[in-house]
Tab-separated table of C-alpha atoms and ligand atoms in Angstrom:
chain	number	residue	atom	x	y	z
A	1	MET	CA	0.000	0.001	-0.006
A	2	ALA	CA	1.266	3.440	-0.851
A	3	LEU	CA	0.228	6.800	0.555
A	4	GLU	CA	-0.683	8.798	-2.549
A	5	ARG	CA	-2.187	12.075	-3.612
A	6	THR	CA	-4.474	12.539	-6.580
A	7	LEU	CA	-6.168	15.471	-8.264
A	8	SER	CA	-9.955	15.447	-8.293
A	9	ILE	CA	-12.245	17.900	-10.059
A	10	ILE	CA	-15.977	18.080	-9.467
A	11	LYS	CA	-17.078	19.248	-12.917
A	12	PRO	CA	-19.602	22.032	-13.699
A	13	ASP	CA	-22.578	19.637	-14.064
A	14	ALA	CA	-22.148	18.256	-10.542
A	15	VAL	CA	-21.575	21.719	-9.069
A	16	VAL	CA	-24.845	22.892	-10.676
A	17	LYS	CA	-26.622	19.803	-9.273
A	18	ASN	CA	-25.456	20.824	-5.789
A	19	VAL	CA	-23.878	17.462	-5.001
A	20	VAL	CA	-20.396	18.686	-3.971
A	21	GLY	CA	-21.053	17.649	-0.366
A	22	GLU	CA	-22.371	14.228	-1.348
A	23	ILE	CA	-19.265	13.615	-3.442
A	24	TYR	CA	-16.973	14.812	-0.627
A	25	ALA	CA	-18.757	12.401	1.732
A	26	ARG	CA	-17.866	9.515	-0.609
A	27	PHE	CA	-14.199	10.539	-0.564
A	28	GLU	CA	-14.202	10.748	3.222
A	29	LYS	CA	-16.052	7.439	3.716
A	30	ALA	CA	-13.466	5.752	1.472
A	31	GLY	CA	-10.651	7.030	3.682
A	32	LEU	CA	-9.495	9.810	1.369
A	33	LYS	CA	-8.600	13.148	2.976
A	34	VAL	CA	-9.183	16.467	1.236
A	35	VAL	CA	-5.765	18.123	1.733
A	36	ALA	CA	-6.299	21.040	-0.675
A	37	ALA	CA	-9.380	22.570	-2.302
A	38	LYS	CA	-10.518	25.537	-4.341
A	39	MET	CA	-13.562	26.552	-6.350
A	40	LYS	CA	-12.633	28.084	-9.681
A	41	HIS	CA	-14.201	29.118	-12.971
A	42	LEU	CA	-11.555	27.899	-15.411
A	43	SER	CA	-10.446	30.114	-18.268
A	44	ARG	CA	-10.372	28.585	-21.745
A	45	LYS	CA	-6.580	28.622	-21.586
A	46	GLU	CA	-6.545	26.768	-18.235
A	47	ALA	CA	-8.976	24.095	-19.482
A	48	GLU	CA	-7.079	23.639	-22.756
A	49	GLY	CA	-3.799	23.333	-20.861
A	50	PHE	CA	-5.217	20.871	-18.371
A	51	TYR	CA	-6.579	18.606	-21.116
A	52	ALA	CA	-3.671	19.194	-23.554
A	53	VAL	CA	-3.134	15.431	-23.817
A	54	HIS	CA	-6.548	15.208	-25.553
A	55	ARG	CA	-5.885	18.115	-27.972
A	56	GLU	CA	-6.135	15.940	-31.082
A	57	ARG	CA	-9.237	14.039	-29.986
A	58	PRO	CA	-12.570	14.820	-31.708
A	59	PHE	CA	-14.229	15.670	-28.399
A	60	PHE	CA	-11.553	18.179	-27.302
A	61	ASN	CA	-13.475	21.380	-28.102
A	62	ALA	CA	-16.688	20.103	-26.538
A	63	LEU	CA	-14.748	19.041	-23.453
A	64	VAL	CA	-13.153	22.477	-23.057
A	65	GLU	CA	-16.509	24.264	-23.602
A	66	PHE	CA	-18.086	22.064	-20.960
A	67	MET	CA	-15.288	22.573	-18.444
A	68	ILE	CA	-15.577	26.378	-18.729
A	69	SER	CA	-19.395	26.401	-18.650
A	70	GLY	CA	-19.429	27.057	-14.893
A	71	PRO	CA	-17.324	26.821	-11.764
A	72	VAL	CA	-15.616	23.601	-10.747
A	73	MET	CA	-14.473	22.348	-7.355
A	74	ILE	CA	-10.844	21.214	-7.432
A	75	GLN	CA	-9.280	19.140	-4.660
A	76	VAL	CA	-6.259	17.088	-3.780
A	77	LEU	CA	-7.163	13.774	-2.163
A	78	GLN	CA	-4.660	11.907	-0.026
A	79	GLY	CA	-4.796	8.327	1.183
A	80	GLU	CA	-3.606	4.771	0.685
A	81	ASN	CA	-3.799	4.015	-3.037
A	82	ALA	CA	-5.643	7.305	-3.502
A	83	ILE	CA	-5.326	7.299	-7.305
A	84	LEU	CA	-6.980	3.930	-7.883
A	85	LYS	CA	-9.389	4.372	-4.982
A	86	ASN	CA	-10.661	7.630	-6.459
A	87	ARG	CA	-10.975	6.061	-9.932
A	88	GLU	CA	-13.053	3.262	-8.366
A	89	LEU	CA	-15.290	5.769	-6.598
A	90	MET	CA	-15.723	7.691	-9.887
A	91	GLY	CA	-16.721	4.749	-12.091
A	92	ALA	CA	-16.258	4.399	-15.859
A	93	THR	CA	-15.850	7.493	-18.082
A	94	ASN	CA	-19.211	6.844	-19.730
A	95	PRO	CA	-21.879	6.821	-16.984
A	96	LYS	CA	-23.775	4.192	-18.983
A	97	ASP	CA	-20.885	1.812	-18.250
A	98	ALA	CA	-20.275	2.971	-14.680
A	99	ALA	CA	-20.834	0.417	-11.918
A	100	LYS	CA	-23.793	0.878	-9.598
A	101	GLY	CA	-23.080	3.119	-6.641
A	102	THR	CA	-20.237	5.012	-8.308
A	103	ILE	CA	-20.227	8.812	-8.549
A	104	ARG	CA	-20.712	8.779	-12.311
A	105	ALA	CA	-23.517	6.202	-12.166
A	106	ASP	CA	-25.334	8.281	-9.557
A	107	PHE	CA	-24.664	11.864	-10.688
A	108	ALA	CA	-23.441	11.979	-14.322
A	109	ASP	CA	-25.715	12.473	-17.319
A	110	SER	CA	-23.454	11.642	-20.268
A	111	ILE	CA	-19.866	10.967	-21.322
A	112	ASP	CA	-19.489	14.735	-21.828
A	113	ALA	CA	-21.046	15.813	-18.543
A	114	ASN	CA	-19.620	13.076	-16.356
A	115	ALA	CA	-19.422	14.798	-12.956
A	116	VAL	CA	-15.811	14.199	-11.938
A	117	HIS	CA	-12.207	14.062	-13.051
A	118	GLY	CA	-9.516	11.997	-11.314
A	119	SER	CA	-5.843	11.519	-12.107
A	120	ASP	CA	-5.129	8.138	-13.691
A	121	ALA	CA	-1.504	7.534	-12.625
A	122	ALA	CA	1.171	8.794	-10.220
A	123	GLU	CA	2.955	10.835	-12.899
A	124	THR	CA	-0.212	12.571	-14.099
A	125	ALA	CA	-1.342	13.154	-10.509
A	126	ALA	CA	1.857	15.058	-9.722
A	127	VAL	CA	1.558	17.190	-12.869
A	128	GLU	CA	-2.166	17.869	-12.347
A	129	ILE	CA	-1.775	18.793	-8.670
A	130	ALA	CA	1.014	21.248	-9.549
A	131	TYR	CA	-1.180	22.690	-12.323
A	132	PHE	CA	-3.698	23.996	-9.775
A	133	PHE	CA	-1.973	24.141	-6.382
A	134	ALA	CA	1.220	25.660	-5.004
A	135	ALA	CA	2.973	23.495	-2.414
A	136	THR	CA	1.880	25.991	0.286
A	137	GLU	CA	-1.789	25.347	-0.588
A	138	VAL	CA	-1.623	21.618	0.256
A	139	PHE	CA	-2.164	20.578	3.897
A	140	PRO	CA	-1.185	16.946	4.414
A	141	ARG	CA	-2.082	15.364	7.754
B	1	LIG	P1	-11.470	9.998	-17.598
B	1	LIG	O1	-12.038	11.349	-17.223
B	1	LIG	O2	-12.373	8.879	-17.167
B	1	LIG	O3	-10.037	9.822	-17.146
B	1	LIG	P2	-10.430	10.424	-20.287
B	1	LIG	O4	-10.334	9.372	-21.341
B	1	LIG	O5	-9.156	10.925	-19.672
B	1	LIG	O6	-11.471	9.923	-19.192
B	1	LIG	O7	-11.184	11.652	-20.965
B	1	LIG	C1	-11.236	12.905	-20.350
B	1	LIG	C2	-12.635	13.437	-20.446
B	1	LIG	O8	-12.947	13.679	-21.813
B	1	LIG	C3	-13.730	12.484	-19.958
B	1	LIG	O9	-13.945	12.546	-18.588
B	1	LIG	C4	-14.937	12.939	-20.745
B	1	LIG	O10	-15.541	14.065	-20.111
B	1	LIG	C5	-14.321	13.375	-22.056
B	1	LIG	N1	-14.409	12.273	-23.027
B	1	LIG	C6	-13.639	11.188	-23.114
B	1	LIG	N2	-13.989	10.414	-24.155
B	1	LIG	C7	-15.005	11.043	-24.749
B	1	LIG	C8	-15.819	10.735	-25.898
B	1	LIG	O11	-15.651	9.715	-26.569
B	1	LIG	N3	-16.779	11.647	-26.182
B	1	LIG	C9	-16.989	12.791	-25.459
B	1	LIG	N4	-16.243	13.094	-24.369
B	1	LIG	C10	-15.267	12.233	-24.028
């Protein structure tokens, strides 16, 4: 078991649905600690930079438009195997394929508006955390 940190984003659709607290409760019940958090309305440039790896994908523009359609809640989660644990809590990218009881199965409407983001590996987690948080904004405990 490894103590890890991962970047989580509650996307605009879930913020509008007012389920930030319900999603936080799932993190906490799974043993993940919120060690950094901020609400932010991303600029186009920030969203494009964050999803730069998907720049050539056909859904890139729609993804950026969606991510800047309203504020998001961004947090760093810390815990044992936090990266995989968060991915399990989230469920599959397409909510139609997401297992029962996962965040996407319960709160997401479509593959575009799918409620949450979570880092998929240790390397991406480090890059994504640094993209949004200075070291002084993270409070491990
Ligand atoms: P993930 O969020 O489950 O890690 P990724 O493959 O990294 O999934 O894709 C990033 C985001 O891009 C997804 O969460 C989803 O919002 C969007 N996305 C991925 N694939 C598609 C697609 O085929 N159509 C529309 N949007 C997509």
